[in-house]
mmCIF file of C-alpha atoms in Angstrom:
data_model
loop_
_atom_site.group_PDB
_atom_site.id
_atom_site.type_symbol
_atom_site.label_atom_id
_atom_site.label_comp_id
_atom_site.label_asym_id
_atom_site.label_seq_id
_atom_site.Cartn_x
_atom_site.Cartn_y
_atom_site.Cartn_z
ATOM 1 C CA MET V 1246 -0.857 -24.763 -3.524
ATOM 2 C CA GLN V 1247 -0.362 -27.114 -0.605
ATOM 3 C CA ASP V 1248 0.342 -26.056 2.976
ATOM 4 C CA GLN V 1249 4.109 -25.982 3.333
ATOM 5 C CA SER V 1250 4.234 -24.851 6.990
ATOM 6 C CA LYS V 1251 6.133 -27.983 8.008
ATOM 7 C CA LYS V 1252 9.109 -27.253 5.834
ATOM 8 C CA SER V 1253 12.447 -26.811 7.528
ATOM 9 C CA GLY V 1254 13.074 -23.562 9.350
ATOM 10 C CA TYR V 1255 9.434 -22.517 9.660
ATOM 11 C CA ASP V 1256 8.231 -21.577 13.124
ATOM 12 C CA GLN V 1257 5.664 -24.197 14.204
ATOM 13 C CA THR V 1258 4.599 -22.498 17.448
ATOM 14 C CA PHE V 1259 2.133 -20.034 15.972
ATOM 15 C CA LYS V 1260 0.313 -22.668 13.920
ATOM 16 C CA GLN V 1261 -1.061 -24.194 17.106
ATOM 17 C CA SER V 1262 -1.452 -21.043 19.201
ATOM 18 C CA SER V 1263 -2.998 -18.587 16.767
ATOM 19 C CA GLN V 1264 -5.247 -19.048 13.777
ATOM 20 C CA LEU V 1265 -6.997 -16.457 11.627
ATOM 21 C CA ASN V 1266 -10.777 -16.720 11.697
ATOM 22 C CA LEU V 1267 -13.504 -14.494 10.294
ATOM 23 C CA LYS V 1268 -14.745 -12.413 13.225
ATOM 24 C CA ASP V 1269 -17.204 -10.154 11.470
ATOM 25 C CA SER V 1270 -18.049 -8.551 8.158
ATOM 26 C CA LEU V 1271 -19.270 -5.023 7.531
ATOM 27 C CA SER V 1272 -21.612 -3.611 4.929
ATOM 28 C CA PHE V 1273 -21.892 0.136 4.424
ATOM 29 C CA ASP V 1274 -24.722 1.986 2.729
ATOM 30 C CA ILE V 1275 -23.564 4.831 0.494
ATOM 31 C CA ASP V 1276 -25.811 7.496 -0.947
ATOM 32 C CA PRO V 1277 -26.225 7.988 -4.717
ATOM 33 C CA SER V 1278 -23.918 11.019 -4.771
ATOM 34 C CA MET V 1279 -20.891 9.000 -3.707
ATOM 35 C CA SER V 1280 -18.549 7.054 -5.921
ATOM 36 C CA TYR V 1281 -18.285 3.328 -5.350
ATOM 37 C CA ARG V 1282 -14.707 3.489 -6.658
ATOM 38 C CA PHE V 1283 -12.824 3.802 -3.388
ATOM 39 C CA ILE V 1284 -9.433 3.883 -5.081
ATOM 40 C CA SER V 1285 -7.695 5.141 -1.959
ATOM 41 C CA HIS V 1286 -8.762 4.442 1.592
ATOM 42 C CA GLN V 1287 -7.333 4.486 5.080
ATOM 43 C CA VAL V 1288 -8.400 3.020 8.432
ATOM 44 C CA VAL V 1289 -8.092 5.497 11.305
ATOM 45 C CA SER V 1290 -8.550 4.861 15.036
ATOM 46 C CA LYS V 1291 -9.809 7.603 17.348
ATOM 47 C CA ASP V 1292 -11.200 7.374 20.898
ATOM 48 C CA ASN V 1293 -11.242 3.567 20.697
ATOM 49 C CA GLN V 1294 -13.314 3.653 17.534
ATOM 50 C CA ASP V 1295 -12.303 2.750 13.985
ATOM 51 C CA TYR V 1296 -13.204 4.675 10.865
ATOM 52 C CA LEU V 1297 -12.782 4.040 7.164
ATOM 53 C CA LEU V 1298 -11.748 7.098 5.173
ATOM 54 C CA ALA V 1299 -12.394 6.654 1.473
ATOM 55 C CA GLY V 1300 -11.447 8.904 -1.405
ATOM 56 C CA ASP V 1301 -14.691 9.972 -3.067
ATOM 57 C CA LEU V 1302 -14.095 10.938 -6.692
ATOM 58 C CA ASN V 1303 -17.645 12.189 -7.262
ATOM 59 C CA ASN V 1304 -17.479 14.711 -4.419
ATOM 60 C CA ASN V 1305 -13.812 15.663 -4.803
ATOM 61 C CA GLY V 1306 -13.063 14.733 -1.246
ATOM 62 C CA ILE V 1307 -13.073 12.127 1.483
ATOM 63 C CA SER V 1308 -15.976 10.211 3.011
ATOM 64 C CA VAL V 1309 -15.723 9.069 6.635
ATOM 65 C CA LEU V 1310 -17.476 5.788 7.462
ATOM 66 C CA SER V 1311 -17.960 4.555 11.024
ATOM 67 C CA PHE V 1312 -17.263 0.878 11.716
ATOM 68 C CA ARG V 1313 -19.518 1.035 14.770
ATOM 69 C CA ASP V 1314 -22.455 2.791 13.124
ATOM 70 C CA LYS V 1315 -21.881 1.171 9.713
ATOM 71 C CA LYS V 1316 -22.684 4.346 7.839
ATOM 72 C CA VAL V 1317 -21.191 7.522 6.436
ATOM 73 C CA ILE V 1318 -20.877 10.066 9.245
ATOM 74 C CA LYS V 1319 -19.004 12.848 7.471
ATOM 75 C CA LYS V 1320 -18.040 14.090 4.022
ATOM 76 C CA ILE V 1321 -15.002 16.287 3.538
ATOM 77 C CA LYS V 1322 -15.507 18.096 0.231
ATOM 78 C CA PHE V 1323 -12.655 20.152 -1.201
ATOM 79 C CA LYS V 1324 -12.966 23.016 -3.652
ATOM 80 C CA ALA V 1325 -11.141 22.824 -6.963
ATOM 81 C CA THR V 1326 -10.466 26.568 -7.294
ATOM 82 C CA GLY V 1327 -10.036 29.625 -5.082
ATOM 83 C CA PRO V 1328 -7.947 30.071 -1.908
ATOM 84 C CA ASP V 1329 -9.018 26.682 -0.563
ATOM 85 C CA GLY V 1330 -8.908 24.951 -3.932
ATOM 86 C CA ILE V 1331 -6.808 21.857 -4.442
ATOM 87 C CA ALA V 1332 -6.787 22.263 -8.234
ATOM 88 C CA SER V 1333 -7.843 18.727 -9.046
ATOM 89 C CA MET V 1334 -11.187 16.995 -9.313
ATOM 90 C CA LYS V 1335 -9.424 13.688 -8.686
ATOM 91 C CA ALA V 1336 -7.636 14.675 -5.483
ATOM 92 C CA GLY V 1337 -9.932 12.480 -3.433
ATOM 93 C CA ARG V 1338 -7.926 9.487 -4.556
ATOM 94 C CA ASN V 1339 -4.621 10.896 -3.259
ATOM 95 C CA PHE V 1340 -4.658 11.684 0.443
ATOM 96 C CA TYR V 1341 -3.079 10.839 3.777
ATOM 97 C CA TYR V 1342 -5.000 11.491 7.009
ATOM 98 C CA HIS V 1343 -2.742 12.209 9.997
ATOM 99 C CA ASN V 1344 -5.344 13.814 12.250
ATOM 100 C CA LYS V 1345 -8.363 16.124 11.896
ATOM 101 C CA ASP V 1346 -6.092 19.159 11.499
ATOM 102 C CA SER V 1347 -3.504 17.528 9.244
ATOM 103 C CA ILE V 1348 -4.830 15.967 6.064
ATOM 104 C CA PHE V 1349 -2.339 15.883 3.208
ATOM 105 C CA ILE V 1350 -3.773 16.049 -0.310
ATOM 106 C CA PHE V 1351 -1.396 15.083 -3.120
ATOM 107 C CA ASN V 1352 -1.923 16.661 -6.527
ATOM 108 C CA GLN V 1353 0.300 14.629 -8.801
ATOM 109 C CA ASN V 1354 -0.382 16.695 -11.912
ATOM 110 C CA LYS V 1355 0.664 19.918 -10.170
ATOM 111 C CA ARG V 1356 3.467 18.160 -8.233
ATOM 112 C CA SER V 1357 2.110 19.849 -5.121
ATOM 113 C CA ILE V 1358 0.909 18.876 -1.642
ATOM 114 C CA TYR V 1359 -1.902 20.626 0.231
ATOM 115 C CA LEU V 1360 -2.337 20.621 4.010
ATOM 116 C CA ALA V 1361 -5.973 20.810 5.125
ATOM 117 C CA ASN V 1362 -8.288 19.994 8.024
ATOM 118 C CA ASP V 1363 -11.467 17.947 8.228
ATOM 119 C CA ARG V 1364 -13.537 21.076 7.517
ATOM 120 C CA ALA V 1365 -11.889 21.240 4.071
ATOM 121 C CA ASP V 1366 -9.948 24.387 4.991
ATOM 122 C CA VAL V 1367 -6.685 24.426 3.037
ATOM 123 C CA TYR V 1368 -4.043 26.455 4.860
ATOM 124 C CA GLN V 1369 -0.758 25.434 3.279
ATOM 125 C CA LYS V 1370 0.593 24.408 -0.090
ATOM 126 C CA TYR V 1371 3.964 22.747 -0.630
ATOM 127 C CA LEU V 1372 5.990 22.274 -3.790
ATOM 128 C CA PRO V 1373 8.592 19.731 -2.630
ATOM 129 C CA GLN V 1374 9.847 18.861 -6.112
ATOM 130 C CA LYS V 1375 9.957 22.356 -7.607
ATOM 131 C CA ASN V 1376 13.740 22.242 -7.928
ATOM 132 C CA LYS V 1377 14.153 18.477 -7.701
ATOM 133 C CA GLU V 1378 13.252 17.162 -11.114
ATOM 134 C CA ASN V 1379 15.453 14.105 -10.552
ATOM 135 C CA LEU V 1380 12.879 12.522 -8.243
ATOM 136 C CA GLY V 1381 9.977 10.421 -9.430
ATOM 137 C CA GLU V 1382 6.270 11.149 -9.104
ATOM 138 C CA ILE V 1383 4.699 10.621 -5.678
ATOM 139 C CA ILE V 1384 2.701 7.405 -5.187
ATOM 140 C CA VAL V 1385 -0.386 7.584 -3.005
ATOM 141 C CA GLU V 1386 -1.878 4.108 -2.675
ATOM 142 C CA ASN V 1387 -2.636 1.934 0.318
ATOM 143 C CA ARG V 1388 0.326 -0.338 -0.186
ATOM 144 C CA PHE V 1389 2.628 2.691 -0.434
ATOM 145 C CA MET V 1390 0.862 4.781 2.225
ATOM 146 C CA PRO V 1391 2.580 8.080 3.120
ATOM 147 C CA SER V 1392 3.419 8.818 6.763
ATOM 148 C CA PHE V 1393 4.051 11.864 8.928
ATOM 149 C CA PHE V 1394 6.364 11.989 11.956
ATOM 150 C CA ASP V 1395 8.382 14.839 13.513
ATOM 151 C CA ASN V 1396 7.162 17.380 10.946
ATOM 152 C CA THR V 1397 8.439 15.144 8.155
ATOM 153 C CA LEU V 1398 6.255 13.698 5.418
ATOM 154 C CA ASN V 1399 7.533 10.405 4.024
ATOM 155 C CA PHE V 1400 6.201 9.107 0.702
ATOM 156 C CA CYS V 1401 7.036 6.591 -2.030
ATOM 157 C CA LEU V 1402 8.022 7.511 -5.583
ATOM 158 C CA TYR V 1403 7.501 6.101 -9.036
ATOM 159 C CA PRO V 1404 10.681 5.338 -10.998
ATOM 160 C CA ILE V 1405 11.980 8.311 -12.992
ATOM 161 C CA ILE V 1406 12.588 6.153 -16.041
ATOM 162 C CA PRO V 1407 9.846 3.570 -16.648
ATOM 163 C CA PRO V 1408 11.494 0.154 -16.210
ATOM 164 C CA TYR V 1409 10.200 -1.082 -19.542
ATOM 165 C CA LYS V 1410 12.133 1.714 -21.327
ATOM 166 C CA ASN V 1411 15.561 1.546 -19.721
ATOM 167 C CA LYS V 1412 15.855 -0.639 -16.658
ATOM 168 C CA SER V 1413 19.662 -0.331 -16.499
ATOM 169 C CA LYS V 1414 19.483 3.388 -15.656
ATOM 170 C CA ASN V 1415 16.852 3.272 -12.959
ATOM 171 C CA PHE V 1416 18.715 3.949 -9.705
ATOM 172 C CA ASN V 1417 16.417 6.510 -8.107
ATOM 173 C CA SER V 1418 15.059 6.263 -4.573
ATOM 174 C CA ILE V 1419 11.932 4.301 -3.760
ATOM 175 C CA TYR V 1420 10.912 6.993 -1.277
ATOM 176 C CA ALA V 1421 11.673 10.547 -0.166
ATOM 177 C CA GLU V 1422 11.233 12.713 2.933
ATOM 178 C CA TYR V 1423 9.952 16.280 3.061
ATOM 179 C CA ASN V 1424 10.241 18.456 6.173
ATOM 180 C CA ILE V 1425 7.292 20.847 6.102
ATOM 181 C CA LEU V 1426 8.994 23.366 8.432
ATOM 182 C CA ASP V 1427 12.275 23.964 6.617
ATOM 183 C CA LYS V 1428 10.822 22.717 3.303
ATOM 184 C CA LYS V 1429 13.770 20.400 2.779
ATOM 185 C CA LEU V 1430 13.414 17.417 0.456
ATOM 186 C CA SER V 1431 15.691 14.400 0.969
ATOM 187 C CA LYS V 1432 16.115 11.217 -1.027
ATOM 188 C CA GLY V 1433 15.508 7.914 0.696
ATOM 189 C CA LYS V 1434 18.312 5.423 1.188
ATOM 190 C CA LEU V 1435 16.604 2.477 -0.517
ATOM 191 C CA THR V 1436 16.748 2.614 -4.311
ATOM 192 C CA TYR V 1437 15.020 0.572 -6.991
ATOM 193 C CA LYS V 1438 18.390 -0.958 -7.799
ATOM 194 C CA TYR V 1439 18.927 -2.112 -4.222
ATOM 195 C CA ALA V 1440 15.412 -3.524 -4.065
ATOM 196 C CA ASP V 1441 16.037 -5.671 -7.149
ATOM 197 C CA GLN V 1442 13.187 -3.897 -8.889
ATOM 198 C CA ASN V 1443 14.978 -2.916 -12.103
ATOM 199 C CA ASN V 1444 12.568 -5.013 -14.095
ATOM 200 C CA ARG V 1445 9.648 -4.745 -16.474
ATOM 201 C CA HIS V 1446 6.895 -4.846 -13.899
ATOM 202 C CA PRO V 1447 4.096 -2.331 -13.361
ATOM 203 C CA ILE V 1448 3.806 -0.334 -10.165
ATOM 204 C CA TYR V 1449 1.705 -2.843 -8.237
ATOM 205 C CA HIS V 1450 4.663 -5.223 -8.356
ATOM 206 C CA TYR V 1451 6.925 -2.794 -6.504
ATOM 207 C CA PRO V 1452 7.729 -3.177 -2.781
ATOM 208 C CA SER V 1453 4.857 -2.377 -0.441
ATOM 209 C CA ARG V 1454 5.852 -0.202 2.508
ATOM 210 C CA VAL V 1455 4.964 0.580 6.129
ATOM 211 C CA ASP V 1456 6.339 3.371 8.321
ATOM 212 C CA ASP V 1457 5.862 2.699 12.046
ATOM 213 C CA SER V 1458 7.853 5.801 13.189
ATOM 214 C CA MET V 1459 10.932 3.814 14.265
ATOM 215 C CA GLN V 1460 11.629 2.099 10.973
ATOM 216 C CA LEU V 1461 10.577 1.763 7.361
ATOM 217 C CA VAL V 1462 9.638 -1.790 6.412
ATOM 218 C CA PHE V 1463 9.462 -2.809 2.755
ATOM 219 C CA LEU V 1464 7.983 -6.096 1.534
ATOM 220 C CA HIS V 1465 9.653 -7.555 -1.529
ATOM 221 C CA PRO V 1466 7.041 -8.780 -4.035
ATOM 222 C CA PHE V 1467 9.080 -11.693 -5.379
ATOM 223 C CA LYS V 1468 11.069 -12.773 -2.332
ATOM 224 C CA SER V 1469 10.140 -13.895 1.172
ATOM 225 C CA GLU V 1470 11.954 -11.015 2.764
ATOM 226 C CA PHE V 1471 11.631 -7.585 4.307
ATOM 227 C CA LYS V 1472 14.004 -4.712 3.694
ATOM 228 C CA ILE V 1473 14.177 -2.557 6.803
ATOM 229 C CA TYR V 1474 15.556 0.933 7.284
ATOM 230 C CA ASN V 1475 16.247 1.867 10.911
ATOM 231 C CA LYS V 1476 15.743 5.614 11.290
ATOM 232 C CA HIS V 1477 17.749 5.898 14.502
ATOM 233 C CA ASN V 1478 21.023 4.333 13.380
ATOM 234 C CA ASP V 1479 20.616 4.841 9.608
ATOM 235 C CA ASN V 1480 21.092 1.121 8.963
ATOM 236 C CA LEU V 1481 19.490 -0.765 6.099
ATOM 237 C CA TYR V 1482 19.192 -4.533 6.389
ATOM 238 C CA THR V 1483 17.256 -7.548 5.111
ATOM 239 C CA LYS V 1484 15.204 -10.067 7.091
ATOM 240 C CA SER V 1485 13.951 -13.231 5.419
ATOM 241 C CA PHE V 1486 10.986 -15.401 6.364
ATOM 242 C CA ASN V 1487 9.676 -18.798 5.296
ATOM 243 C CA HIS V 1488 6.344 -18.604 3.511
ATOM 244 C CA PRO V 1489 3.906 -21.406 4.438
ATOM 245 C CA TYR V 1490 2.166 -21.381 1.040
ATOM 246 C CA VAL V 1491 4.926 -20.490 -1.414
ATOM 247 C CA ASP V 1492 7.641 -22.832 -2.651
ATOM 248 C CA GLU V 1493 8.722 -20.537 -5.468
ATOM 249 C CA TYR V 1494 7.715 -17.091 -6.642
ATOM 250 C CA THR V 1495 6.892 -16.442 -10.277
ATOM 251 C CA PRO V 1496 9.897 -15.220 -12.292
ATOM 252 C CA PHE V 1497 9.979 -11.608 -13.415
ATOM 253 C CA LEU V 1498 7.910 -10.823 -16.467
ATOM 254 C CA GLU V 1499 10.017 -9.828 -19.478
ATOM 255 C CA SER V 1500 7.300 -8.231 -21.590
ATOM 256 C CA PHE V 1501 3.816 -6.789 -21.248
ATOM 257 C CA ASP V 1502 2.174 -8.889 -23.968
ATOM 258 C CA LYS V 1503 1.534 -11.696 -21.469
ATOM 259 C CA MET V 1504 0.455 -9.480 -18.578
ATOM 260 C CA LYS V 1505 -3.099 -10.828 -18.364
ATOM 261 C CA ARG V 1506 -1.842 -14.397 -18.113
ATOM 262 C CA PHE V 1507 0.848 -13.341 -15.645
ATOM 263 C CA ASP V 1508 -1.685 -11.647 -13.357
ATOM 264 C CA VAL V 1509 -3.581 -14.929 -13.011
ATOM 265 C CA THR V 1510 -0.692 -17.396 -12.780
ATOM 266 C CA SER V 1511 1.808 -15.360 -10.761
ATOM 267 C CA THR V 1512 2.566 -15.776 -7.075
ATOM 268 C CA LEU V 1513 3.752 -12.589 -5.398
ATOM 269 C CA ASN V 1514 3.622 -10.666 -2.135
ATOM 270 C CA THR V 1515 1.131 -7.888 -2.795
ATOM 271 C CA ILE V 1516 0.561 -5.806 0.322
ATOM 272 C CA LEU V 1517 2.194 -5.083 3.673
ATOM 273 C CA LEU V 1518 -0.115 -3.608 6.330
ATOM 274 C CA PHE V 1519 0.469 -2.522 9.937
ATOM 275 C CA ASN V 1520 -2.002 -2.474 12.830
ATOM 276 C CA LYS V 1521 -0.803 0.293 15.154
ATOM 277 C CA ARG V 1522 -3.134 -0.632 18.001
ATOM 278 C CA GLN V 1523 -2.047 -4.273 18.130
ATOM 279 C CA GLN V 1524 1.467 -3.685 16.769
ATOM 280 C CA LEU V 1525 1.085 -6.363 14.107
ATOM 281 C CA TYR V 1526 2.189 -6.619 10.486
ATOM 282 C CA TYR V 1527 0.149 -8.385 7.798
ATOM 283 C CA VAL V 1528 1.602 -9.815 4.592
ATOM 284 C CA ILE V 1529 -0.924 -10.505 1.831
ATOM 285 C CA THR V 1530 0.266 -12.830 -0.928
ATOM 286 C CA GLU V 1531 -1.482 -13.590 -4.197
ATOM 287 C CA LEU V 1532 -1.235 -17.311 -5.001
ATOM 288 C CA GLY V 1533 -1.016 -18.250 -8.657
ATOM 289 C CA MET V 1534 -3.513 -20.509 -10.391
ATOM 290 C CA PRO V 1535 -3.731 -22.031 -13.904
ATOM 291 C CA TYR V 1536 -4.659 -19.533 -16.596
ATOM 292 C CA ILE V 1537 -6.864 -22.189 -18.220
ATOM 293 C CA ASP V 1538 -9.108 -24.168 -15.882
ATOM 294 C CA PRO V 1539 -8.211 -27.851 -16.512
ATOM 295 C CA ASN V 1540 -11.776 -28.939 -15.734
ATOM 296 C CA THR V 1541 -13.747 -26.468 -17.845
ATOM 297 C CA GLY V 1542 -11.210 -25.262 -20.399
ATOM 298 C CA GLU V 1543 -12.240 -21.680 -19.582
ATOM 299 C CA LYS V 1544 -9.845 -18.861 -18.726
ATOM 300 C CA ASN V 1545 -9.586 -18.065 -15.043
ATOM 301 C CA ALA V 1546 -9.979 -14.419 -14.025
ATOM 302 C CA TYR V 1547 -7.653 -12.491 -11.757
ATOM 303 C CA GLU V 1548 -10.447 -12.102 -9.185
ATOM 304 C CA GLN V 1549 -10.560 -15.898 -8.776
ATOM 305 C CA LYS V 1550 -7.020 -16.148 -7.404
ATOM 306 C CA PRO V 1551 -6.591 -17.518 -3.879
ATOM 307 C CA PHE V 1552 -4.459 -15.536 -1.462
ATOM 308 C CA SER V 1553 -2.891 -15.870 1.961
ATOM 309 C CA VAL V 1554 -2.355 -13.673 4.998
ATOM 310 C CA ILE V 1555 0.599 -14.035 7.374
ATOM 311 C CA VAL V 1556 0.614 -12.103 10.652
ATOM 312 C CA PHE V 1557 3.935 -10.918 12.103
ATOM 313 C CA ASP V 1558 4.652 -9.366 15.482
ATOM 314 C CA VAL V 1559 6.585 -6.127 15.855
ATOM 315 C CA GLN V 1560 9.882 -8.053 15.647
ATOM 316 C CA LEU V 1561 8.691 -9.462 12.303
ATOM 317 C CA LYS V 1562 8.262 -12.975 13.658
ATOM 318 C CA ALA V 1563 5.381 -14.922 12.092
ATOM 319 C CA ILE V 1564 2.607 -15.702 14.586
ATOM 320 C CA ALA V 1565 -0.376 -16.747 12.422
ATOM 321 C CA HIS V 1566 -1.360 -17.515 8.844
ATOM 322 C CA LYS V 1567 -4.346 -18.491 6.723
ATOM 323 C CA LYS V 1568 -5.113 -19.248 3.090
ATOM 324 C CA PHE V 1569 -8.296 -17.827 1.522
ATOM 325 C CA LYS V 1570 -10.232 -19.101 -1.464
ATOM 326 C CA GLY V 1571 -10.483 -16.921 -4.522
ATOM 327 C CA GLY V 1572 -13.611 -15.249 -5.822
ATOM 328 C CA GLN V 1573 -14.841 -13.990 -2.442
ATOM 329 C CA TYR V 1574 -12.611 -10.981 -1.787
ATOM 330 C CA PHE V 1575 -10.981 -8.356 -3.966
ATOM 331 C CA ILE V 1576 -7.611 -7.715 -2.366
ATOM 332 C CA GLN V 1577 -6.071 -5.576 -5.098
ATOM 333 C CA ASN V 1578 -7.388 -2.422 -3.419
ATOM 334 C CA SER V 1579 -6.864 -3.535 0.200
#
């Protein structure tokens, strides 16, 4: 992939004024009782300090790691049974941390949500989909991170009908809102049909999402565009951008038998992140590479793919970008 930042319509100002450079790297020591499989994690800022909260499958809870101290400073361990039980030994992978008194634990098997604090006290249980079987299963992953504003929990949903079974009937909402006071569940305005996601792709090819309290911003995986829902005026609109490293995205996959090859050769926008402190958005894009290395004749692995990061300001104007070599970072779980 060559640098295409000079192509027509691309903002040249940020290329000279702001570049992405490696500032620091962190290494955390974890004790033998913890799982190294941090399937779900979240960065939280408090009192001008940053913390990494990681779902710990071995301890059925959440481990809190300090960026400053570079170590685990707290373990939040939940019970599986009893009054404070969350009924799942895998709940550590499905959480959203709002503050120390509001940690939402999502039990997808039970279709329930638990509200707890950082002492692992569970004091509320919600069943938002008890009478709403027409909504999909809740997704709790970093690229689809839930949010909580004005007593309302906002979360993304899997399609009701798997796209590979009947893509023509999949019109359900990408997200839903649940008010924890009146226990009202509402469908989101953006559907899988509107997002052009009625296709045969697995969940990690669906739009990544950020909720910054004023608006919901969705990143389309196969287009250089955002889909934005303004909460104040109830408007839904699209904003395109020019990608400095992508001339063309990989066409939709029509079957799963070539998925391994597709994962290596495909170019797609993978993750949308938001830095609340700096009010910046980050778009991470996987850049395709040959499935067979022309020099060695060996198959390339997914982990060898290069990727890029574009930084956008709060108005979604690009201000910086950088391409990274493959094989050094694993961005799939960013």
